[in-house]
mmCIF file with all atom_site columns, C-alpha atoms in Angstrom:
data_model
loop_
_atom_site.group_PDB
_atom_site.id
_atom_site.type_symbol
_atom_site.label_atom_id
_atom_site.label_alt_id
_atom_site.label_comp_id
_atom_site.label_asym_id
_atom_site.label_entity_id
_atom_site.label_seq_id
_atom_site.pdbx_PDB_ins_code
_atom_site.Cartn_x
_atom_site.Cartn_y
_atom_site.Cartn_z
_atom_site.occupancy
_atom_site.B_iso_or_equiv
_atom_site.pdbx_formal_charge
_atom_site.auth_seq_id
_atom_site.auth_comp_id
_atom_site.auth_asym_id
_atom_site.auth_atom_id
_atom_site.pdbx_PDB_model_num
ATOM 1  C CA . MET A 1 1  ? 0.000   0.000   0.000   1.00 0.00 ? 211 MET A CA 1
ATOM 2  C CA . SER A 1 2  ? 1.237   3.442   -0.884  1.00 0.00 ? 212 SER A CA 1
ATOM 3  C CA . GLU A 1 3  ? 0.585   6.754   0.824   1.00 0.00 ? 213 GLU A CA 1
ATOM 4  C CA . GLU A 1 4  ? 0.723   8.649   -2.463  1.00 0.00 ? 214 GLU A CA 1
ATOM 5  C CA . HIS A 1 5  ? -2.772  9.505   -3.707  1.00 0.00 ? 215 HIS A CA 1
ATOM 6  C CA . LEU A 1 6  ? -3.692  9.367   -7.386  1.00 0.00 ? 216 LEU A CA 1
ATOM 7  C CA . SER A 1 7  ? -5.277  12.244  -9.279  1.00 0.00 ? 217 SER A CA 1
ATOM 8  C CA . ALA A 1 8  ? -8.927  12.022  -10.343 1.00 0.00 ? 218 ALA A CA 1
ATOM 9  C CA . ASP A 1 9  ? -7.822  11.150  -13.886 1.00 0.00 ? 219 ASP A CA 1
ATOM 10 C CA . GLU A 1 10 ? -5.464  8.449   -12.612 1.00 0.00 ? 220 GLU A CA 1
ATOM 11 C CA . LEU A 1 11 ? -8.243  6.980   -10.472 1.00 0.00 ? 221 LEU A CA 1
ATOM 12 C CA . GLY A 1 12 ? -10.522 6.895   -13.510 1.00 0.00 ? 222 GLY A CA 1
ATOM 13 C CA . ASP A 1 13 ? -7.783  5.128   -15.463 1.00 0.00 ? 223 ASP A CA 1
ATOM 14 C CA . ARG A 1 14 ? -7.450  2.613   -12.636 1.00 0.00 ? 224 ARG A CA 1
ATOM 15 C CA . VAL A 1 15 ? -11.213 1.908   -12.754 1.00 0.00 ? 225 VAL A CA 1
ATOM 16 C CA . TRP A 1 16 ? -11.037 1.091   -16.466 1.00 0.00 ? 226 TRP A CA 1
ATOM 17 C CA . ALA A 1 17 ? -7.836  -0.942  -16.021 1.00 0.00 ? 227 ALA A CA 1
ATOM 18 C CA . VAL A 1 18 ? -9.494  -3.066  -13.324 1.00 0.00 ? 228 VAL A CA 1
ATOM 19 C CA . LEU A 1 19 ? -12.521 -3.612  -15.560 1.00 0.00 ? 229 LEU A CA 1
ATOM 20 C CA . ALA A 1 20 ? -10.303 -4.629  -18.493 1.00 0.00 ? 230 ALA A CA 1
ATOM 21 C CA . ALA A 1 21 ? -8.359  -7.083  -16.331 1.00 0.00 ? 231 ALA A CA 1
ATOM 22 C CA . ALA A 1 22 ? -11.562 -8.515  -14.878 1.00 0.00 ? 232 ALA A CA 1
ATOM 23 C CA . ALA A 1 23 ? -13.046 -8.945  -18.352 1.00 0.00 ? 233 ALA A CA 1
ATOM 24 C CA . GLU A 1 24 ? -10.014 -11.062 -19.226 1.00 0.00 ? 234 GLU A CA 1
ATOM 25 C CA . ASP A 1 25 ? -10.188 -12.958 -15.900 1.00 0.00 ? 235 ASP A CA 1
ATOM 26 C CA . ARG A 1 26 ? -6.779  -11.670 -14.813 1.00 0.00 ? 236 ARG A CA 1
ATOM 27 C CA . GLY A 1 27 ? -7.270  -11.706 -11.056 1.00 0.00 ? 237 GLY A CA 1
ATOM 28 C CA . GLN A 1 28 ? -3.597  -11.212 -10.249 1.00 0.00 ? 238 GLN A CA 1
ATOM 29 C CA . ASP A 1 29 ? -3.529  -8.032  -12.350 1.00 0.00 ? 239 ASP A CA 1
ATOM 30 C CA . VAL A 1 30 ? -6.630  -6.761  -10.532 1.00 0.00 ? 240 VAL A CA 1
ATOM 31 C CA . SER A 1 31 ? -4.870  -7.437  -7.262  1.00 0.00 ? 241 SER A CA 1
ATOM 32 C CA . GLU A 1 32 ? -1.802  -5.496  -8.385  1.00 0.00 ? 242 GLU A CA 1
ATOM 33 C CA . LEU A 1 33 ? -3.961  -2.568  -9.515  1.00 0.00 ? 243 LEU A CA 1
ATOM 34 C CA . LEU A 1 34 ? -5.618  -2.356  -6.102  1.00 0.00 ? 244 LEU A CA 1
ATOM 35 C CA . VAL A 1 35 ? -3.008  -3.427  -3.551  1.00 0.00 ? 245 VAL A CA 1
ATOM 36 C CA . THR A 1 36 ? -0.840  -0.345  -4.016  1.00 0.00 ? 246 THR A CA 1
ATOM 37 C CA . LEU A 1 37 ? -3.660  2.153   -3.438  1.00 0.00 ? 247 LEU A CA 1
ATOM 38 C CA . PRO A 1 38 ? -4.104  4.056   -0.195  1.00 0.00 ? 248 PRO A CA 1
ATOM 39 C CA . TRP A 1 39 ? -7.458  3.315   1.438   1.00 0.00 ? 249 TRP A CA 1
ATOM 40 C CA . ASP A 1 40 ? -9.243  6.470   0.208   1.00 0.00 ? 250 ASP A CA 1
ATOM 41 C CA . ASP A 1 41 ? -8.193  5.814   -3.390  1.00 0.00 ? 251 ASP A CA 1
ATOM 42 C CA . LEU A 1 42 ? -9.203  2.157   -3.128  1.00 0.00 ? 252 LEU A CA 1
ATOM 43 C CA . VAL A 1 43 ? -12.656 3.224   -1.951  1.00 0.00 ? 253 VAL A CA 1
ATOM 44 C CA . THR A 1 44 ? -12.871 5.664   -4.883  1.00 0.00 ? 254 THR A CA 1
ATOM 45 C CA . VAL A 1 45 ? -11.945 2.953   -7.415  1.00 0.00 ? 255 VAL A CA 1
ATOM 46 C CA . VAL A 1 46 ? -14.414 0.452   -5.940  1.00 0.00 ? 256 VAL A CA 1
ATOM 47 C CA . LEU A 1 47 ? -17.157 3.088   -5.919  1.00 0.00 ? 257 LEU A CA 1
ATOM 48 C CA . GLY A 1 48 ? -16.344 3.931   -9.556  1.00 0.00 ? 258 GLY A CA 1
ATOM 49 C CA . ILE A 1 49 ? -16.634 0.293   -10.601 1.00 0.00 ? 259 ILE A CA 1
ATOM 50 C CA . ALA A 1 50 ? -19.831 -0.132  -8.622  1.00 0.00 ? 260 ALA A CA 1
ATOM 51 C CA . GLY A 1 51 ? -21.304 3.034   -10.138 1.00 0.00 ? 261 GLY A CA 1
ATOM 52 C CA . LEU A 1 52 ? -20.577 1.763   -13.643 1.00 0.00 ? 262 LEU A CA 1
ATOM 53 C CA . SER A 1 53 ? -22.161 -1.573  -12.758 1.00 0.00 ? 263 SER A CA 1
ATOM 54 C CA . VAL A 1 54 ? -25.307 0.119   -11.486 1.00 0.00 ? 264 VAL A CA 1
ATOM 55 C CA . GLY A 1 55 ? -25.476 2.233   -14.644 1.00 0.00 ? 265 GLY A CA 1
ATOM 56 C CA . PHE A 1 56 ? -25.159 -0.815  -16.879 1.00 0.00 ? 266 PHE A CA 1
ATOM 57 C CA . MET A 1 57 ? -27.758 -2.704  -14.847 1.00 0.00 ? 267 MET A CA 1
ATOM 58 C CA . ALA A 1 58 ? -30.045 0.303   -15.281 1.00 0.00 ? 268 ALA A CA 1
ATOM 59 C CA . GLY A 1 59 ? -29.863 -0.159  -19.046 1.00 0.00 ? 269 GLY A CA 1
ATOM 60 C CA . GLY A 1 60 ? -26.697 1.772   -19.797 1.00 0.00 ? 270 GLY A CA 1
ATOM 61 C CA . VAL A 1 61 ? -28.050 5.073   -18.482 1.00 0.00 ? 271 VAL A CA 1
ATOM 62 C CA . PHE A 1 62 ? -25.470 7.307   -16.795 1.00 0.00 ? 272 PHE A CA 1
ATOM 63 C CA . PRO A 1 63 ? -26.380 8.510   -14.297 1.00 0.00 ? 273 PRO A CA 1
ATOM 64 C CA . PRO A 1 64 ? -29.424 6.275   -13.795 1.00 0.00 ? 274 PRO A CA 1
ATOM 65 C CA . PRO A 1 65 ? -32.675 7.973   -12.780 1.00 0.00 ? 275 PRO A CA 1
ATOM 66 C CA . GLU A 1 66 ? -33.214 8.102   -9.030  1.00 0.00 ? 276 GLU A CA 1
ATOM 67 C CA . ALA A 1 67 ? -36.184 5.723   -9.209  1.00 0.00 ? 277 ALA A CA 1
ATOM 68 C CA . GLU A 1 68 ? -34.097 3.121   -11.041 1.00 0.00 ? 278 GLU A CA 1
ATOM 69 C CA . ARG A 1 69 ? -31.264 3.500   -8.562  1.00 0.00 ? 279 ARG A CA 1
ATOM 70 C CA . ALA A 1 70 ? -33.727 2.981   -5.707  1.00 0.00 ? 280 ALA A CA 1
ATOM 71 C CA . ARG A 1 71 ? -35.167 -0.103  -7.429  1.00 0.00 ? 281 ARG A CA 1
ATOM 72 C CA . LEU A 1 72 ? -31.704 -1.590  -7.923  1.00 0.00 ? 282 LEU A CA 1
ATOM 73 C CA . ALA A 1 73 ? -30.702 -0.807  -4.326  1.00 0.00 ? 283 ALA A CA 1
ATOM 74 C CA . GLY A 1 74 ? -33.807 -2.641  -3.105  1.00 0.00 ? 284 GLY A CA 1
ATOM 75 C CA . TYR A 1 75 ? -33.006 -5.576  -5.367  1.00 0.00 ? 285 TYR A CA 1
ATOM 76 C CA . PHE A 1 76 ? -29.400 -5.746  -4.118  1.00 0.00 ? 286 PHE A CA 1
ATOM 77 C CA . ARG A 1 77 ? -30.502 -5.585  -0.473  1.00 0.00 ? 287 ARG A CA 1
ATOM 78 C CA . ALA A 1 78 ? -33.043 -8.378  -1.024  1.00 0.00 ? 288 ALA A CA 1
ATOM 79 C CA . LEU A 1 79 ? -30.378 -10.464 -2.744  1.00 0.00 ? 289 LEU A CA 1
ATOM 80 C CA . VAL A 1 80 ? -27.971 -10.024 0.181   1.00 0.00 ? 290 VAL A CA 1
ATOM 81 C CA . LEU A 1 81 ? -30.682 -10.963 2.692   1.00 0.00 ? 291 LEU A CA 1
ATOM 82 C CA . GLU A 1 82 ? -31.617 -14.039 0.637   1.00 0.00 ? 292 GLU A CA 1
ATOM 83 C CA . ARG A 1 83 ? -27.987 -15.139 0.403   1.00 0.00 ? 293 ARG A CA 1
ATOM 84 C CA . VAL A 1 84 ? -27.402 -14.649 4.142   1.00 0.00 ? 294 VAL A CA 1
ATOM 85 C CA . ALA A 1 85 ? -30.603 -16.509 5.013   1.00 0.00 ? 295 ALA A CA 1
ATOM 86 C CA . GLY A 1 86 ? -29.479 -19.383 2.803   1.00 0.00 ? 296 GLY A CA 1
ATOM 87 C CA . ARG A 1 87 ? -26.314 -19.771 4.892   1.00 0.00 ? 297 ARG A CA 1
ATOM 88 C CA . GLU A 1 88 ? -27.934 -19.530 8.323   1.00 0.00 ? 298 GLU A CA 1
ATOM 89 C CA . PRO A 1 89 ? -28.295 -22.869 10.102  1.00 0.00 ? 299 PRO A CA 1
ATOM 90 C CA . ASP A 1 90 ? -31.805 -24.186 10.658  1.00 0.00 ? 300 ASP A CA 1
ATOM 91 C CA . ARG A 1 91 ? -32.771 -23.075 14.152  1.00 0.00 ? 301 ARG A CA 1
ATOM 92 C CA . GLY A 1 92 ? -35.242 -25.940 14.640  1.00 0.00 ? 302 GLY A CA 1
ATOM 93 C CA . ASP A 1 93 ? -37.955 -24.007 16.502  1.00 0.00 ? 303 ASP A CA 1
ATOM 94 C CA . GLY A 1 94 ? -39.782 -27.069 17.690  1.00 0.00 ? 304 GLY A CA 1
#
């Protein structure tokens, strides 16, 4: 991890570089692109990737309309709850 922060343009480049590496299933390259970032820059890159994902899931609209963002957020929350519930042991209330 480095203490040197990237510029906004460099962070944008890093977002696209991570996406390119992921598209080619190059996990080690993704790791290298992220491991050197200070925490604030890492959060910015992750948020950039997530924002692009939300935009694409909203039909390629950037930025997505607020109602679509709210719908997707609800969908993601429900998905997380479903996944967590699927891993919880049966409590056997009886």
